[in-house]
mmCIF file of C-alpha atoms in Angstrom:
data_model
loop_
_atom_site.group_PDB
_atom_site.id
_atom_site.type_symbol
_atom_site.label_atom_id
_atom_site.label_comp_id
_atom_site.label_asym_id
_atom_site.label_seq_id
_atom_site.Cartn_x
_atom_site.Cartn_y
_atom_site.Cartn_z
ATOM 1 C CA MET U 1 116.800 98.301 170.253
ATOM 2 C CA SER U 2 119.351 101.066 170.869
ATOM 3 C CA ASN U 3 119.462 101.871 167.122
ATOM 4 C CA ASN U 4 115.720 102.535 167.157
ATOM 5 C CA ARG U 5 116.060 104.777 170.198
ATOM 6 C CA LEU U 6 118.897 106.700 168.503
ATOM 7 C CA LEU U 7 116.797 107.129 165.371
ATOM 8 C CA ILE U 8 113.839 108.385 167.419
ATOM 9 C CA ASN U 9 116.084 110.895 169.226
ATOM 10 C CA ILE U 10 117.477 112.151 165.924
ATOM 11 C CA VAL U 11 113.962 112.610 164.520
ATOM 12 C CA LEU U 12 112.849 114.448 167.676
ATOM 13 C CA ILE U 13 115.855 116.781 167.498
ATOM 14 C CA PHE U 14 115.142 117.411 163.809
ATOM 15 C CA VAL U 15 111.496 118.263 164.549
ATOM 16 C CA LEU U 16 112.580 120.546 167.404
ATOM 17 C CA VAL U 17 115.034 122.430 165.158
ATOM 18 C CA ILE U 18 112.387 122.881 162.462
ATOM 19 C CA SER U 19 109.874 124.109 165.056
ATOM 20 C CA ILE U 20 112.361 126.651 166.412
ATOM 21 C CA ASN U 21 113.109 127.922 162.889
ATOM 22 C CA ILE U 22 109.398 128.269 162.124
ATOM 23 C CA ALA U 23 108.836 130.113 165.406
ATOM 24 C CA ASN U 24 111.771 132.442 164.702
ATOM 25 C CA SER U 25 110.461 133.120 161.188
ATOM 26 C CA TYR U 26 107.064 133.944 162.630
ATOM 27 C CA LYS U 27 108.598 136.167 165.325
ATOM 28 C CA MET U 28 110.676 137.994 162.728
ATOM 29 C CA SER U 29 107.640 138.850 160.661
ATOM 30 C CA GLU U 30 105.241 139.346 163.574
ATOM 31 C CA GLY U 31 103.894 142.876 163.629
ATOM 32 C CA ASN U 32 105.806 143.681 160.456
ATOM 33 C CA ASP U 33 103.516 144.895 157.719
ATOM 34 C CA ILE U 34 106.121 144.440 155.004
ATOM 35 C CA ASP U 35 104.822 144.464 151.465
ATOM 36 C CA LYS U 36 105.428 141.025 149.965
ATOM 37 C CA ASP U 37 106.308 142.687 146.612
ATOM 38 C CA LEU U 38 108.855 145.065 148.149
ATOM 39 C CA THR U 39 112.193 145.047 146.337
ATOM 40 C CA LEU U 40 115.422 146.922 146.910
ATOM 41 C CA SER U 41 114.466 149.186 144.010
ATOM 42 C CA SER U 42 111.015 150.074 145.300
ATOM 43 C CA ALA U 43 112.182 150.373 148.915
ATOM 44 C CA TYR U 44 114.817 152.975 148.044
ATOM 45 C CA ASP U 45 113.508 154.516 144.821
ATOM 46 C CA ILE U 46 116.318 153.231 142.594
ATOM 47 C CA GLU U 47 115.630 153.997 138.953
ATOM 48 C CA TYR U 48 117.286 151.430 136.682
ATOM 49 C CA GLY U 49 117.575 153.776 133.692
ATOM 50 C CA ASN U 50 118.857 156.644 135.819
ATOM 51 C CA LEU U 51 121.989 154.866 137.105
ATOM 52 C CA CYS U 52 125.293 156.274 135.856
ATOM 53 C CA GLU U 53 127.870 154.758 138.215
ATOM 54 C CA ILE U 54 128.168 151.715 140.442
ATOM 55 C CA ASN U 55 130.982 151.204 142.958
ATOM 56 C CA PHE U 56 131.546 147.910 144.702
ATOM 57 C CA MET U 57 133.809 147.462 147.666
ATOM 58 C CA LEU U 58 134.447 143.769 148.222
ATOM 59 C CA LEU U 59 136.914 142.816 150.929
ATOM 60 C CA LYS U 60 138.584 146.235 150.679
ATOM 61 C CA GLN U 61 138.896 146.004 146.870
ATOM 62 C CA VAL U 62 137.080 148.774 144.984
ATOM 63 C CA ILE U 63 135.509 148.261 141.554
ATOM 64 C CA ILE U 64 134.118 151.322 139.761
ATOM 65 C CA CYS U 65 131.829 151.044 136.743
ATOM 66 C CA ARG U 66 130.613 154.130 134.886
ATOM 67 C CA LYS U 67 128.072 154.496 132.132
ATOM 68 C CA SER U 68 129.332 155.997 128.882
ATOM 69 C CA GLY U 69 126.514 156.300 126.368
ATOM 70 C CA ASN U 70 124.880 152.862 126.405
ATOM 71 C CA GLN U 71 127.988 151.040 127.641
ATOM 72 C CA TRP U 72 129.073 150.299 131.193
ATOM 73 C CA MET U 73 132.851 150.645 131.563
ATOM 74 C CA SER U 74 135.302 149.548 134.241
ATOM 75 C CA GLY U 75 138.545 151.319 133.366
ATOM 76 C CA ASN U 76 138.911 150.583 129.638
ATOM 77 C CA ASN U 77 136.910 147.369 129.812
ATOM 78 C CA ILE U 78 133.336 147.190 128.600
ATOM 79 C CA CYS U 79 131.248 145.370 131.180
ATOM 80 C CA THR U 80 127.731 146.235 129.982
ATOM 81 C CA SER U 81 126.263 142.723 130.139
ATOM 82 C CA VAL U 82 127.776 141.961 133.565
ATOM 83 C CA ILE U 83 126.614 145.249 135.103
ATOM 84 C CA GLY U 84 123.258 145.097 133.335
ATOM 85 C CA GLU U 85 122.605 141.644 134.759
ATOM 86 C CA PHE U 86 123.691 142.761 138.235
ATOM 87 C CA ILE U 87 121.538 145.918 138.145
ATOM 88 C CA GLU U 88 118.506 143.873 137.126
ATOM 89 C CA PHE U 89 119.291 141.402 139.895
ATOM 90 C CA ILE U 90 119.865 143.927 142.671
ATOM 91 C CA THR U 91 116.956 146.226 141.824
ATOM 92 C CA GLY U 92 114.589 143.261 141.736
ATOM 93 C CA LEU U 93 115.962 141.667 144.910
ATOM 94 C CA PRO U 94 113.029 140.957 147.263
ATOM 95 C CA VAL U 95 113.181 142.444 150.746
ATOM 96 C CA VAL U 96 112.491 139.648 153.238
ATOM 97 C CA ASP U 97 112.266 141.820 156.339
ATOM 98 C CA LYS U 98 112.702 145.456 157.302
ATOM 99 C CA PHE U 99 113.216 146.745 160.830
ATOM 100 C CA GLU U 100 114.728 149.664 162.715
ATOM 101 C CA VAL U 101 117.728 149.521 165.035
ATOM 102 C CA ASN U 102 119.416 152.248 166.993
ATOM 103 C CA ASP U 103 122.839 151.418 168.393
ATOM 104 C CA ARG U 104 122.984 147.706 167.640
ATOM 105 C CA ILE U 105 124.325 147.715 164.065
ATOM 106 C CA LYS U 106 127.400 145.779 165.199
ATOM 107 C CA GLU U 107 125.127 142.805 165.953
ATOM 108 C CA TYR U 108 124.222 142.631 162.264
ATOM 109 C CA GLY U 109 127.797 142.833 160.919
ATOM 110 C CA LEU U 110 127.265 146.373 159.634
ATOM 111 C CA GLU U 111 129.732 148.348 161.743
ATOM 112 C CA ASP U 112 133.020 147.520 160.000
ATOM 113 C CA ALA U 113 131.614 145.802 156.929
ATOM 114 C CA ASP U 114 133.984 144.959 154.075
ATOM 115 C CA THR U 115 131.272 145.057 151.416
ATOM 116 C CA LYS U 116 129.499 148.162 150.128
ATOM 117 C CA ILE U 117 127.476 148.979 147.034
ATOM 118 C CA ILE U 118 127.237 152.611 145.936
ATOM 119 C CA LEU U 119 124.755 153.534 143.210
ATOM 120 C CA LYS U 120 124.926 156.978 141.599
ATOM 121 C CA GLN U 121 122.119 158.338 139.468
ATOM 122 C CA TRP U 122 122.261 160.978 136.720
ATOM 123 C CA ASN U 123 120.194 163.302 138.902
ATOM 124 C CA GLY U 124 123.015 163.335 141.501
ATOM 125 C CA LYS U 125 121.303 161.024 143.970
ATOM 126 C CA ILE U 126 123.757 158.641 145.666
ATOM 127 C CA ILE U 127 122.504 155.493 147.362
ATOM 128 C CA GLU U 128 125.046 153.630 149.490
ATOM 129 C CA PHE U 129 124.385 150.198 150.956
ATOM 130 C CA THR U 130 126.499 148.441 153.542
ATOM 131 C CA VAL U 131 126.276 144.670 153.292
ATOM 132 C CA GLY U 132 126.518 143.041 156.721
ATOM 133 C CA GLY U 133 126.451 139.558 158.125
ATOM 134 C CA MET U 134 124.140 136.620 157.596
ATOM 135 C CA ASN U 135 121.058 135.992 159.664
ATOM 136 C CA PRO U 136 121.227 133.075 162.128
ATOM 137 C CA GLY U 137 119.690 130.712 159.571
ATOM 138 C CA GLY U 138 122.359 131.611 156.994
ATOM 139 C CA VAL U 139 119.876 132.288 154.201
ATOM 140 C CA ALA U 140 119.657 136.074 154.308
ATOM 141 C CA ILE U 141 121.987 139.068 154.614
ATOM 142 C CA TYR U 142 121.538 142.287 156.575
ATOM 143 C CA ILE U 143 121.822 145.453 154.466
ATOM 144 C CA ARG U 144 121.644 149.051 155.598
ATOM 145 C CA LYS U 145 121.310 152.203 153.542
ATOM 146 C CA SER U 146 123.982 154.580 154.814
ATOM 147 C CA ASP U 147 121.715 157.398 155.956
ATOM 148 C CA GLU U 148 118.969 155.330 157.586
ATOM 149 C CA LYS U 149 118.480 153.453 160.859
ATOM 150 C CA GLU U 150 116.467 150.781 159.100
ATOM 151 C CA ILE U 151 118.013 147.445 158.276
ATOM 152 C CA ILE U 152 116.639 145.219 155.566
ATOM 153 C CA LEU U 153 117.096 141.522 155.136
ATOM 154 C CA VAL U 154 117.630 140.152 151.622
ATOM 155 C CA GLY U 155 118.550 136.728 150.292
ATOM 156 C CA SER U 156 122.180 135.725 150.789
ATOM 157 C CA ILE U 157 122.457 135.145 147.035
ATOM 158 C CA ILE U 158 123.518 138.798 146.844
ATOM 159 C CA LEU U 159 127.009 137.775 148.033
ATOM 160 C CA THR U 160 127.310 135.182 145.285
ATOM 161 C CA GLU U 161 126.209 137.745 142.701
ATOM 162 C CA LEU U 162 128.694 140.356 143.974
ATOM 163 C CA LYS U 163 131.563 137.868 143.772
ATOM 164 C CA HIS U 164 130.413 136.792 140.309
ATOM 165 C CA VAL U 165 130.423 140.423 139.103
ATOM 166 C CA ALA U 166 133.861 141.065 140.603
ATOM 167 C CA GLU U 167 135.337 137.957 138.958
ATOM 168 C CA ARG U 168 133.965 138.887 135.538
ATOM 169 C CA ILE U 169 135.078 142.531 135.690
ATOM 170 C CA ILE U 170 138.577 142.156 137.110
#
């Protein structure tokens, strides 16, 4: 009899957790008219063909990749396929949520973040992103463009991709 009661309690807790997550998801998107097709590229006007340099700062380690002709180079190493794949990934990354904060960037892990992505375009435009902490559910990451108060939420897969790029370039 006590095993059945334990099982019922576990199921009730599971249902409660799912309900809370659904409610939080709804709250997060409530009143937010975010375009379901919004990507990092369209949100910040990043032109894939116009990129000439990408800098990554991962855990205080800096990786610089520059375009030379049709090749992406990191030092003397050609890393065209790695960077090409990453650029396609990051520019197509869907934006899950977008909201404005004022003084609370510390709450999102953005104040002293160890991870940054800096994109430089041929036209001189520099776009710097600070990659913050994970959302409470652990499935998305907070990102902030350096000169804006807005924070966007993107899938946490971006961290895996950044580490993958770093491993293949270094």
